[in-house]
Amino acid sequence: MRTEKDSIGELKLPDNVYYGIQSFRASQNFPVSGTQVHPELIRSYLLLKRAAATANAHSGALKEPLKRAIVKAIDKLLGGNPVRHFIVDAYQAGAGTSQNMNCNEVIANLANEILGHGLGTYDPIHPNDHVNMSQSTNDTYPTAMRLAALSLSRNLVKELKALAISLKRKSREFDKVIKSGRTHLQDAVPIRLGQEFAAYETTLSQLVELIEAARDHLRELGIGGSAVGTGVNVPRGYRKSILKELQRLFKEPGLRPARDLRAAMQSQLPMMVYSNALRAASLELTRIVNDLRLLSSGPSTGLAEILLPSTQPGSSIMPGKVNPSILEMANQVLFKVLGNDTAMAYAMQAGQLELNVMMPLMSQVALESTEILTNMLGLVRTKCIDGIKANQERCRQYAEQTAAMATALNPVLGYSKAAELTKQALKESKSIVDLVRDQALLTENQIKTLLNPKKLTEPR
């Protein structure tokens, strides 16, 4: 064991750990969830500290040998498994001070070890004086969480685009499959199954645009604002230098300084905008997922217009039953994202005066939502969408049976007569075509022209 001291007092720590007294104290103070801070936040924080060391050296505030040791320590952490050194619960002290100090202490101890000094000595490199130089939790945490969300959401955008491509492929495959449309969950005029899937693809493309627009808000960074956005203890040239380093390290185009450093700490609007985009995406995806579940319902007593791939047995008591398991999983993920957005909303409005201290919660829910959405989309695409088949016979049967075919007769027979035929068709369980033919209301040529389901799905 080794003994370390902070402004509160002394504590004993295992002598071989890289975290220090403030990290350990926080781990004892917040045994809340057993959930670790998201690995992407840890990675982003480490890269931010690397950029800060370089910027401090460039401005002359940090000696070059100390900068090299800090950079070497961070690179070693990033090349291994840094997560095991971060012991603070995801739900921790406000603003993320514990997380920032966990990062500072781990880097300082490893850097000192590289220079040949013992753990816990904090000489020649100190967690606060050197690793945290020109920084505060109040400008590093909001910067790190925005960068983490930007990094993690790249794959989310890729998966949305991939799903859009899969839906487009299915729209072409099903383009000739005529079926009954439905409004109010009641029979409507015919539509092609491919048209339904093409509409889903359009929605996915719109969601990509929405999330890309939200990601751009995250690119505005308040780093260099220090404690309250006034830049106290920040040397000249530091902000410009660290932004340049962050652009290089994160390979994220468009990173830019906040228009107002105070606002970047008071308000976490960019995180809310991003979370709202995930919420909107989840609501639209829920609608599509539920449509697919409905279209595949049955197979004997439901719509059964599409056939989903079988992924696992669906019942422990009913032999042969197959459920839409992948889509059911998707619903649960989407509901979780909606709940996370509500938590984000409460946290975002809780900012007071110069700082919003609820950032650890914001970061956790944003990154969790991004990750589970990304993973879910990949599974839905590969285990469900790509394997969907059309039940062409069932679709054709519904298209021919729908009484809503009478809508096509409005221009010739009038709305009232078409309504009478609709009621009669439903009452006698006959098709509109049969009734029109029986009553000699149209010629055969008119029937073929006006009541052709395929032509009813195309604009004139």
Tab-separated table of C-alpha atoms in Angstrom:
chain	number	residue	atom	x	y	z
A	1	MET	CA	0.000	0.000	0.000
A	2	ARG	CA	1.029	3.609	-0.505
A	3	THR	CA	-0.245	6.695	1.292
A	4	GLU	CA	-1.432	9.740	-0.637
A	5	LYS	CA	-2.675	13.082	0.610
A	6	ASP	CA	-5.137	15.626	-0.745
A	7	SER	CA	-6.871	18.691	0.710
A	8	ILE	CA	-9.272	16.448	2.663
A	9	GLY	CA	-6.665	14.225	4.289
A	10	GLU	CA	-4.731	10.972	3.746
A	11	LEU	CA	-5.739	7.607	2.317
A	12	LYS	CA	-3.982	4.317	1.653
A	13	LEU	CA	-4.074	2.956	-1.911
A	14	PRO	CA	-2.666	-0.217	-3.470
A	15	ASP	CA	0.906	0.616	-4.402
A	16	ASN	CA	0.640	-0.686	-7.992
A	17	VAL	CA	-2.364	1.311	-9.287
A	18	TYR	CA	-2.071	4.321	-11.556
A	19	TYR	CA	-5.089	6.156	-10.202
A	20	GLY	CA	-4.583	8.378	-7.178
A	21	ILE	CA	-6.275	9.549	-4.015
A	22	GLN	CA	-8.950	11.690	-5.642
A	23	SER	CA	-9.976	8.868	-7.968
A	24	PHE	CA	-10.039	6.404	-5.090
A	25	ARG	CA	-11.984	8.765	-2.847
A	26	ALA	CA	-14.572	9.264	-5.618
A	27	SER	CA	-14.893	5.509	-6.105
A	28	GLN	CA	-15.698	5.204	-2.406
A	29	ASN	CA	-18.117	8.130	-2.484
A	30	PHE	CA	-20.157	6.971	-5.473
A	31	PRO	CA	-20.760	3.207	-5.461
A	32	VAL	CA	-24.015	3.876	-7.300
A	33	SER	CA	-24.572	1.778	-10.407
A	34	GLY	CA	-21.554	-0.421	-10.958
A	35	THR	CA	-21.543	1.140	-14.419
A	36	GLN	CA	-18.277	2.473	-15.692
A	37	VAL	CA	-17.931	5.702	-17.614
A	38	HIS	CA	-18.289	4.976	-21.330
A	39	PRO	CA	-14.955	3.928	-22.894
A	40	GLU	CA	-15.328	6.504	-25.667
A	41	LEU	CA	-15.384	9.310	-23.100
A	42	ILE	CA	-12.202	7.937	-21.535
A	43	ARG	CA	-10.530	7.770	-24.941
A	44	SER	CA	-11.645	11.304	-25.810
A	45	TYR	CA	-10.450	12.643	-22.456
A	46	LEU	CA	-7.027	11.075	-22.965
A	47	LEU	CA	-6.718	12.567	-26.438
A	48	LEU	CA	-7.820	15.936	-25.078
A	49	LYS	CA	-5.089	15.772	-22.415
A	50	ARG	CA	-2.571	14.905	-25.106
A	51	ALA	CA	-3.630	17.912	-27.154
A	52	ALA	CA	-3.448	20.106	-24.041
A	53	ALA	CA	0.119	19.010	-23.271
A	54	THR	CA	1.184	19.822	-26.823
A	55	ALA	CA	-0.579	23.197	-26.750
A	56	ASN	CA	0.959	24.068	-23.381
A	57	ALA	CA	4.432	23.202	-24.651
A	58	HIS	CA	3.840	25.203	-27.823
A	59	SER	CA	2.845	28.251	-25.771
A	60	GLY	CA	5.909	27.859	-23.524
A	61	ALA	CA	3.939	27.023	-20.377
A	62	LEU	CA	5.049	23.374	-20.142
A	63	LYS	CA	8.641	22.207	-20.381
A	64	GLU	CA	9.347	19.971	-23.348
A	65	PRO	CA	10.662	16.936	-21.326
A	66	LEU	CA	7.472	16.916	-19.227
A	67	LYS	CA	5.312	17.251	-22.329
A	68	ARG	CA	7.079	14.297	-23.958
A	69	ALA	CA	6.552	12.140	-20.875
A	70	ILE	CA	2.852	13.051	-20.710
A	71	VAL	CA	2.366	12.330	-24.405
A	72	LYS	CA	4.241	9.035	-24.114
A	73	ALA	CA	2.104	8.001	-21.127
A	74	ILE	CA	-1.122	8.816	-22.974
A	75	ASP	CA	-0.030	6.951	-26.084
A	76	LYS	CA	0.822	3.923	-23.949
A	77	LEU	CA	-2.634	4.061	-22.338
A	78	LEU	CA	-4.390	4.375	-25.680
A	79	GLY	CA	-2.387	1.478	-27.075
A	80	GLY	CA	-3.465	-0.818	-24.251
A	81	ASN	CA	-6.584	-1.130	-22.131
A	82	PRO	CA	-6.991	2.256	-20.431
A	83	VAL	CA	-10.488	1.533	-19.125
A	84	ARG	CA	-9.206	-0.593	-16.233
A	85	HIS	CA	-7.497	2.448	-14.679
A	86	PHE	CA	-10.732	4.458	-14.505
A	87	ILE	CA	-12.635	3.484	-11.400
A	88	VAL	CA	-15.194	6.249	-10.897
A	89	ASP	CA	-18.866	5.305	-11.294
A	90	ALA	CA	-20.752	6.823	-14.227
A	91	TYR	CA	-22.959	8.629	-11.692
A	92	GLN	CA	-20.536	10.811	-9.823
A	93	ALA	CA	-19.861	14.306	-8.517
A	94	GLY	CA	-21.264	17.171	-10.561
A	95	ALA	CA	-19.481	18.473	-13.658
A	96	GLY	CA	-17.238	15.393	-13.880
A	97	THR	CA	-14.457	16.645	-11.591
A	98	SER	CA	-13.835	13.093	-10.393
A	99	GLN	CA	-13.475	11.869	-13.951
A	100	ASN	CA	-11.092	14.663	-14.865
A	101	MET	CA	-8.923	13.940	-11.827
A	102	ASN	CA	-8.988	10.202	-12.514
A	103	CYS	CA	-7.546	11.026	-15.926
A	104	ASN	CA	-4.999	13.491	-14.521
A	105	GLU	CA	-3.763	11.077	-11.864
A	106	VAL	CA	-3.431	8.081	-14.160
A	107	ILE	CA	-1.476	10.086	-16.729
A	108	ALA	CA	0.762	11.715	-14.089
A	109	ASN	CA	1.602	8.413	-12.407
A	110	LEU	CA	2.384	6.641	-15.661
A	111	ALA	CA	4.432	9.598	-16.930
A	112	ASN	CA	6.436	9.688	-13.709
A	113	GLU	CA	7.003	5.927	-13.933
A	114	ILE	CA	8.301	6.393	-17.482
A	115	LEU	CA	10.736	8.989	-16.086
A	116	GLY	CA	11.883	6.529	-13.433
A	117	HIS	CA	9.919	7.794	-10.440
A	118	GLY	CA	7.553	5.940	-8.096
A	119	LEU	CA	3.784	5.945	-8.246
A	120	GLY	CA	2.097	8.487	-5.988
A	121	THR	CA	5.128	10.811	-5.828
A	122	TYR	CA	3.704	13.203	-8.458
A	123	ASP	CA	7.197	14.492	-9.101
A	124	PRO	CA	8.262	15.840	-11.514
A	125	ILE	CA	4.790	15.644	-13.091
A	126	HIS	CA	1.811	16.664	-10.981
A	127	PRO	CA	-1.825	15.812	-11.901
A	128	ASN	CA	-3.058	19.377	-11.414
A	129	ASP	CA	0.002	21.480	-12.144
A	130	HIS	CA	1.072	19.730	-15.351
A	131	VAL	CA	-1.504	17.301	-16.753
A	132	ASN	CA	-4.348	19.715	-15.983
A	133	MET	CA	-2.352	22.818	-16.931
A	134	SER	CA	-4.413	25.603	-18.582
A	135	GLN	CA	-7.557	23.537	-18.008
A	136	SER	CA	-10.521	23.098	-15.730
A	137	THR	CA	-13.027	20.304	-15.480
A	138	ASN	CA	-15.496	22.946	-16.579
A	139	ASP	CA	-14.020	23.302	-20.056
A	140	THR	CA	-12.467	19.862	-20.520
A	141	TYR	CA	-15.520	17.747	-19.655
A	142	PRO	CA	-17.943	19.446	-22.060
A	143	THR	CA	-15.264	19.327	-24.748
A	144	ALA	CA	-14.479	15.648	-24.137
A	145	MET	CA	-18.117	14.577	-24.143
A	146	ARG	CA	-18.833	16.413	-27.392
A	147	LEU	CA	-15.784	14.867	-29.024
A	148	ALA	CA	-16.795	11.440	-27.724
A	149	ALA	CA	-20.294	11.805	-29.140
A	150	LEU	CA	-18.860	12.936	-32.472
A	151	SER	CA	-16.497	9.972	-32.631
A	152	LEU	CA	-19.063	7.365	-31.610
A	153	SER	CA	-21.783	8.712	-33.900
A	154	ARG	CA	-19.722	8.183	-37.053
A	155	ASN	CA	-20.645	4.509	-37.022
A	156	LEU	CA	-24.271	5.403	-36.273
A	157	VAL	CA	-24.413	7.442	-39.469
A	158	LYS	CA	-22.777	4.590	-41.384
A	159	GLU	CA	-25.357	2.107	-40.092
A	160	LEU	CA	-28.258	4.406	-40.969
A	161	LYS	CA	-26.890	4.736	-44.492
A	162	ALA	CA	-26.387	0.972	-44.756
A	163	LEU	CA	-29.955	0.317	-43.624
A	164	ALA	CA	-31.230	2.842	-46.166
A	165	ILE	CA	-29.369	0.936	-48.890
A	166	SER	CA	-30.895	-2.365	-47.737
A	167	LEU	CA	-34.385	-0.881	-47.803
A	168	LYS	CA	-33.782	0.536	-51.269
A	169	ARG	CA	-32.663	-2.885	-52.458
A	170	LYS	CA	-35.856	-4.422	-51.076
A	171	SER	CA	-37.969	-1.709	-52.681
A	172	ARG	CA	-36.615	-2.774	-56.072
A	173	GLU	CA	-37.076	-6.465	-55.295
A	174	PHE	CA	-40.723	-5.920	-54.290
A	175	ASP	CA	-41.560	-3.336	-56.935
A	176	LYS	CA	-43.999	-5.580	-58.838
A	177	VAL	CA	-45.794	-6.916	-55.739
A	178	ILE	CA	-49.272	-5.342	-55.650
A	179	LYS	CA	-51.045	-5.235	-52.289
A	180	SER	CA	-53.790	-3.391	-50.506
A	181	GLY	CA	-52.854	-0.108	-48.954
A	182	ARG	CA	-54.181	0.667	-45.480
A	183	THR	CA	-55.139	3.879	-43.751
A	184	HIS	CA	-56.592	3.943	-40.226
A	185	LEU	CA	-55.661	0.228	-40.281
A	186	GLN	CA	-58.530	-0.214	-42.759
A	187	ASP	CA	-58.397	-1.251	-46.417
A	188	ALA	CA	-57.324	1.484	-48.816
A	189	VAL	CA	-56.473	1.702	-52.513
A	190	PRO	CA	-53.731	-0.600	-53.834
A	191	ILE	CA	-50.051	0.130	-53.388
A	192	ARG	CA	-46.928	-1.804	-54.310
A	193	LEU	CA	-44.944	-3.434	-51.531
A	194	GLY	CA	-41.854	-1.924	-53.099
A	195	GLN	CA	-43.357	1.539	-52.737
A	196	GLU	CA	-43.800	0.999	-49.004
A	197	PHE	CA	-40.152	0.002	-48.661
A	198	ALA	CA	-39.042	2.917	-50.851
A	199	ALA	CA	-40.818	5.258	-48.445
A	200	TYR	CA	-38.959	3.678	-45.539
A	201	GLU	CA	-35.677	4.249	-47.392
A	202	THR	CA	-36.571	7.926	-47.861
A	203	THR	CA	-37.166	8.269	-44.128
A	204	LEU	CA	-33.785	6.693	-43.341
A	205	SER	CA	-32.063	9.127	-45.676
A	206	GLN	CA	-33.802	12.012	-43.915
A	207	LEU	CA	-32.638	10.678	-40.556
A	208	VAL	CA	-29.044	10.677	-41.795
A	209	GLU	CA	-29.400	14.355	-42.713
A	210	LEU	CA	-30.959	15.119	-39.319
A	211	ILE	CA	-28.219	13.447	-37.298
A	212	GLU	CA	-25.453	14.959	-39.417
A	213	ALA	CA	-26.928	18.400	-38.760
A	214	ALA	CA	-27.067	17.664	-35.021
A	215	ARG	CA	-23.468	16.423	-35.040
A	216	ASP	CA	-22.357	19.774	-36.395
A	217	HIS	CA	-23.538	21.476	-33.195
A	218	LEU	CA	-21.136	19.247	-31.253
A	219	ARG	CA	-18.176	20.623	-33.196
A	220	GLU	CA	-18.334	23.944	-31.326
A	221	LEU	CA	-15.889	23.605	-28.417
A	222	GLY	CA	-15.369	25.783	-25.350
A	223	ILE	CA	-11.884	24.479	-24.567
A	224	GLY	CA	-9.662	27.237	-23.204
A	225	GLY	CA	-12.458	28.805	-21.225
A	226	SER	CA	-10.993	27.409	-18.003
A	227	ALA	CA	-13.165	27.684	-14.871
A	228	VAL	CA	-16.007	30.038	-15.860
A	229	GLY	CA	-15.314	30.841	-19.479
A	230	THR	CA	-13.008	33.786	-18.860
A	231	GLY	CA	-9.836	31.874	-19.749
A	232	VAL	CA	-8.159	32.380	-16.379
A	233	ASN	CA	-4.630	30.848	-16.257
A	234	VAL	CA	-4.741	30.043	-19.980
A	235	PRO	CA	-1.609	31.235	-21.838
A	236	ARG	CA	-1.725	33.163	-25.081
A	237	GLY	CA	-1.944	30.935	-28.131
A	238	TYR	CA	-3.192	27.915	-26.192
A	239	ARG	CA	-6.734	27.866	-27.635
A	240	LYS	CA	-5.612	28.056	-31.234
A	241	SER	CA	-2.953	25.409	-30.688
A	242	ILE	CA	-5.196	22.921	-28.880
A	243	LEU	CA	-7.931	23.182	-31.504
A	244	LYS	CA	-5.385	22.419	-34.192
A	245	GLU	CA	-4.213	19.369	-32.235
A	246	LEU	CA	-7.755	18.171	-31.634
A	247	GLN	CA	-8.507	18.374	-35.348
A	248	ARG	CA	-5.429	16.273	-36.025
A	249	LEU	CA	-6.049	13.693	-33.308
A	250	PHE	CA	-9.776	13.207	-33.826
A	251	LYS	CA	-9.765	13.585	-37.616
A	252	GLU	CA	-13.079	15.345	-37.283
A	253	PRO	CA	-13.623	18.158	-39.785
A	254	GLY	CA	-15.218	21.402	-38.711
A	255	LEU	CA	-14.059	21.595	-35.085
A	256	ARG	CA	-14.256	25.251	-34.102
A	257	PRO	CA	-14.026	27.521	-31.049
A	258	ALA	CA	-17.223	28.392	-29.238
A	259	ARG	CA	-18.666	31.771	-30.162
A	260	ASP	CA	-18.899	32.554	-26.462
A	261	LEU	CA	-16.827	30.633	-23.912
A	262	ARG	CA	-19.252	31.472	-21.118
A	263	ALA	CA	-22.192	30.099	-23.075
A	264	ALA	CA	-20.247	26.907	-23.791
A	265	MET	CA	-20.220	26.213	-20.030
A	266	GLN	CA	-23.582	27.609	-19.020
A	267	SER	CA	-25.489	25.831	-21.778
A	268	GLN	CA	-25.170	22.309	-23.111
A	269	LEU	CA	-27.570	22.961	-25.959
A	270	PRO	CA	-25.436	21.022	-28.490
A	271	MET	CA	-25.853	17.837	-26.443
A	272	MET	CA	-29.597	18.406	-26.261
A	273	VAL	CA	-29.828	18.974	-30.021
A	274	TYR	CA	-27.924	15.760	-30.641
A	275	SER	CA	-30.076	13.807	-28.178
A	276	ASN	CA	-33.243	15.219	-29.754
A	277	ALA	CA	-32.027	14.004	-33.141
A	278	LEU	CA	-31.597	10.515	-31.675
A	279	ARG	CA	-35.097	10.807	-30.231
A	280	ALA	CA	-36.612	11.776	-33.580
A	281	ALA	CA	-34.726	8.936	-35.260
A	282	SER	CA	-35.990	6.494	-32.644
A	283	LEU	CA	-39.590	7.566	-33.110
A	284	GLU	CA	-39.389	7.116	-36.883
A	285	LEU	CA	-37.566	3.813	-36.558
A	286	THR	CA	-40.175	2.605	-34.067
A	287	ARG	CA	-42.882	3.348	-36.618
A	288	ILE	CA	-41.054	1.375	-39.319
A	289	VAL	CA	-40.253	-1.523	-36.993
A	290	ASN	CA	-43.893	-1.743	-35.919
A	291	ASP	CA	-45.016	-1.683	-39.556
A	292	LEU	CA	-42.767	-4.648	-40.301
A	293	ARG	CA	-44.095	-6.538	-37.308
A	294	LEU	CA	-47.643	-5.847	-38.454
A	295	LEU	CA	-46.981	-6.784	-42.085
A	296	SER	CA	-45.453	-10.079	-40.955
A	297	SER	CA	-48.186	-10.907	-38.430
A	298	GLY	CA	-49.768	-14.322	-38.645
A	299	PRO	CA	-48.832	-16.359	-40.533
A	300	SER	CA	-52.324	-17.852	-40.666
A	301	THR	CA	-54.465	-15.277	-38.887
A	302	GLY	CA	-52.570	-12.042	-39.526
A	303	LEU	CA	-51.580	-9.964	-42.549
A	304	ALA	CA	-48.605	-12.167	-43.475
A	305	GLU	CA	-47.701	-9.994	-46.462
A	306	ILE	CA	-43.999	-10.353	-45.728
A	307	LEU	CA	-42.000	-13.230	-44.304
A	308	LEU	CA	-39.225	-12.439	-41.817
A	309	PRO	CA	-36.111	-14.581	-41.443
A	310	SER	CA	-36.350	-17.106	-38.622
A	311	THR	CA	-33.708	-16.394	-35.984
A	312	GLN	CA	-34.807	-18.499	-32.995
A	313	PRO	CA	-37.739	-20.550	-31.677
A	314	GLY	CA	-40.522	-18.241	-30.563
A	315	SER	CA	-42.206	-20.152	-27.771
A	316	SER	CA	-41.367	-22.495	-24.933
A	317	ILE	CA	-44.794	-24.153	-25.191
A	318	MET	CA	-46.082	-23.691	-28.772
A	319	PRO	CA	-44.021	-25.865	-31.158
A	320	GLY	CA	-42.932	-24.277	-34.411
A	321	LYS	CA	-43.851	-20.737	-33.406
A	322	VAL	CA	-41.500	-18.068	-34.763
A	323	ASN	CA	-41.564	-14.504	-33.458
A	324	PRO	CA	-40.182	-11.245	-34.888
A	325	SER	CA	-37.422	-11.383	-32.274
A	326	ILE	CA	-34.991	-8.977	-33.930
A	327	LEU	CA	-37.683	-6.335	-34.353
A	328	GLU	CA	-38.821	-6.809	-30.759
A	329	MET	CA	-35.251	-6.182	-29.630
A	330	ALA	CA	-35.200	-3.067	-31.798
A	331	ASN	CA	-38.319	-1.711	-30.097
A	332	GLN	CA	-36.740	-2.119	-26.685
A	333	VAL	CA	-33.581	-0.296	-27.758
A	334	LEU	CA	-35.597	2.528	-29.272
A	335	PHE	CA	-37.669	2.920	-26.105
A	336	LYS	CA	-34.463	3.117	-24.067
A	337	VAL	CA	-33.163	5.905	-26.317
A	338	LEU	CA	-36.403	7.817	-25.780
A	339	GLY	CA	-35.967	7.469	-22.018
A	340	ASN	CA	-32.368	8.623	-22.250
A	341	ASP	CA	-33.485	11.720	-24.140
A	342	THR	CA	-35.874	12.553	-21.308
A	343	ALA	CA	-32.992	12.255	-18.824
A	344	MET	CA	-30.924	14.510	-21.095
A	345	ALA	CA	-33.701	17.101	-21.105
A	346	TYR	CA	-33.872	17.266	-17.328
A	347	ALA	CA	-30.088	17.461	-17.080
A	348	MET	CA	-29.791	20.133	-19.760
A	349	GLN	CA	-32.269	22.506	-18.111
A	350	ALA	CA	-30.528	22.088	-14.738
A	351	GLY	CA	-27.632	24.396	-15.593
A	352	GLN	CA	-27.196	27.237	-13.132
A	353	LEU	CA	-25.300	30.449	-13.608
A	354	GLU	CA	-21.804	29.713	-14.988
A	355	LEU	CA	-22.003	25.917	-15.176
A	356	ASN	CA	-24.217	22.927	-15.813
A	357	VAL	CA	-22.972	20.286	-13.373
A	358	MET	CA	-25.133	17.467	-14.786
A	359	MET	CA	-22.674	16.671	-17.571
A	360	PRO	CA	-21.722	13.142	-16.398
A	361	LEU	CA	-25.346	12.077	-16.886
A	362	MET	CA	-25.535	13.863	-20.246
A	363	SER	CA	-22.430	12.127	-21.493
A	364	GLN	CA	-23.497	8.697	-20.292
A	365	VAL	CA	-26.969	8.745	-21.847
A	366	ALA	CA	-25.818	10.287	-25.143
A	367	LEU	CA	-23.050	7.735	-25.609
A	368	GLU	CA	-25.190	4.819	-24.472
A	369	SER	CA	-27.967	5.805	-26.888
A	370	THR	CA	-25.497	6.178	-29.734
A	371	GLU	CA	-23.904	2.803	-29.100
A	372	ILE	CA	-27.062	0.743	-28.674
A	373	LEU	CA	-28.719	2.423	-31.672
A	374	THR	CA	-25.695	1.645	-33.828
A	375	ASN	CA	-25.541	-1.983	-32.724
A	376	MET	CA	-29.285	-2.446	-33.101
A	377	LEU	CA	-29.357	-1.039	-36.634
A	378	GLY	CA	-26.651	-3.434	-37.777
A	379	LEU	CA	-28.535	-6.418	-36.380
A	380	VAL	CA	-31.873	-5.332	-37.852
A	381	ARG	CA	-30.255	-4.898	-41.257
A	382	THR	CA	-28.315	-8.170	-41.389
A	383	LYS	CA	-30.650	-10.462	-39.428
A	384	CYS	CA	-34.000	-9.095	-40.605
A	385	ILE	CA	-34.265	-6.599	-43.484
A	386	ASP	CA	-31.827	-8.317	-45.828
A	387	GLY	CA	-33.712	-11.609	-45.472
A	388	ILE	CA	-37.311	-10.384	-45.836
A	389	LYS	CA	-39.371	-12.169	-48.482
A	390	ALA	CA	-42.667	-11.078	-50.015
A	391	ASN	CA	-45.741	-13.278	-49.714
A	392	GLN	CA	-46.843	-12.384	-53.228
A	393	GLU	CA	-49.977	-14.534	-53.304
A	394	ARG	CA	-51.301	-13.053	-50.057
A	395	CYS	CA	-50.532	-9.523	-51.244
A	396	ARG	CA	-52.311	-10.133	-54.586
A	397	GLN	CA	-55.320	-11.614	-52.822
A	398	TYR	CA	-55.717	-8.584	-50.560
A	399	ALA	CA	-55.253	-6.156	-53.459
A	400	GLU	CA	-58.060	-7.799	-55.431
A	401	GLN	CA	-60.392	-8.112	-52.464
A	402	THR	CA	-60.185	-4.586	-51.117
A	403	ALA	CA	-63.438	-2.686	-51.503
A	404	ALA	CA	-61.394	0.510	-51.654
A	405	MET	CA	-60.907	-0.307	-55.347
A	406	ALA	CA	-64.215	1.507	-55.783
A	407	THR	CA	-62.293	4.765	-55.305
A	408	ALA	CA	-61.130	4.442	-58.906
A	409	LEU	CA	-64.779	4.618	-60.018
A	410	ASN	CA	-65.377	8.088	-58.546
A	411	PRO	CA	-64.619	9.960	-61.803
A	412	VAL	CA	-66.961	7.698	-63.822
A	413	LEU	CA	-69.805	6.676	-61.497
A	414	GLY	CA	-69.544	9.369	-58.822
A	415	TYR	CA	-68.728	9.143	-55.138
A	416	SER	CA	-72.218	8.110	-54.015
A	417	LYS	CA	-72.512	5.185	-56.403
A	418	ALA	CA	-68.968	4.071	-55.575
A	419	ALA	CA	-69.877	4.163	-51.870
A	420	GLU	CA	-72.931	1.965	-52.525
A	421	LEU	CA	-70.764	-0.562	-54.342
A	422	THR	CA	-68.299	-0.568	-51.473
A	423	LYS	CA	-71.034	-1.365	-48.945
A	424	GLN	CA	-72.461	-4.072	-51.188
A	425	ALA	CA	-69.031	-5.629	-51.742
A	426	LEU	CA	-68.417	-5.852	-48.015
A	427	LYS	CA	-71.925	-7.177	-47.305
A	428	GLU	CA	-71.846	-9.856	-49.996
A	429	SER	CA	-68.119	-10.625	-49.732
A	430	LYS	CA	-67.662	-9.883	-53.415
A	431	SER	CA	-64.963	-7.943	-55.190
A	432	ILE	CA	-65.658	-4.552	-56.748
A	433	VAL	CA	-64.718	-5.943	-60.143
A	434	ASP	CA	-67.336	-8.718	-59.880
A	435	LEU	CA	-70.070	-6.290	-58.836
A	436	VAL	CA	-69.292	-3.846	-61.629
A	437	ARG	CA	-69.305	-6.698	-64.130
A	438	ASP	CA	-72.530	-8.225	-62.747
A	439	GLN	CA	-74.349	-4.896	-62.887
A	440	ALA	CA	-72.897	-4.010	-66.310
A	441	LEU	CA	-71.796	-0.640	-64.999
A	442	LEU	CA	-68.656	-0.611	-67.156
A	443	THR	CA	-67.438	-2.280	-70.300
A	444	GLU	CA	-64.719	-4.918	-70.067
A	445	ASN	CA	-62.272	-2.456	-71.539
A	446	GLN	CA	-63.195	0.135	-68.877
A	447	ILE	CA	-62.843	-2.476	-66.143
A	448	LYS	CA	-59.371	-3.396	-67.352
A	449	THR	CA	-58.417	0.261	-67.548
A	450	LEU	CA	-59.983	1.679	-64.376
A	451	LEU	CA	-59.713	-1.293	-62.019
A	452	ASN	CA	-56.236	-2.517	-62.878
A	453	PRO	CA	-54.463	-2.654	-59.492
A	454	LYS	CA	-51.054	-2.037	-61.073
A	455	LYS	CA	-52.232	1.140	-62.819
A	456	LEU	CA	-53.828	2.377	-59.594
A	457	THR	CA	-50.370	2.483	-57.978
A	458	GLU	CA	-48.910	4.811	-60.615
A	459	PRO	CA	-49.567	8.525	-61.073
A	460	ARG	CA	-51.232	9.420	-64.375
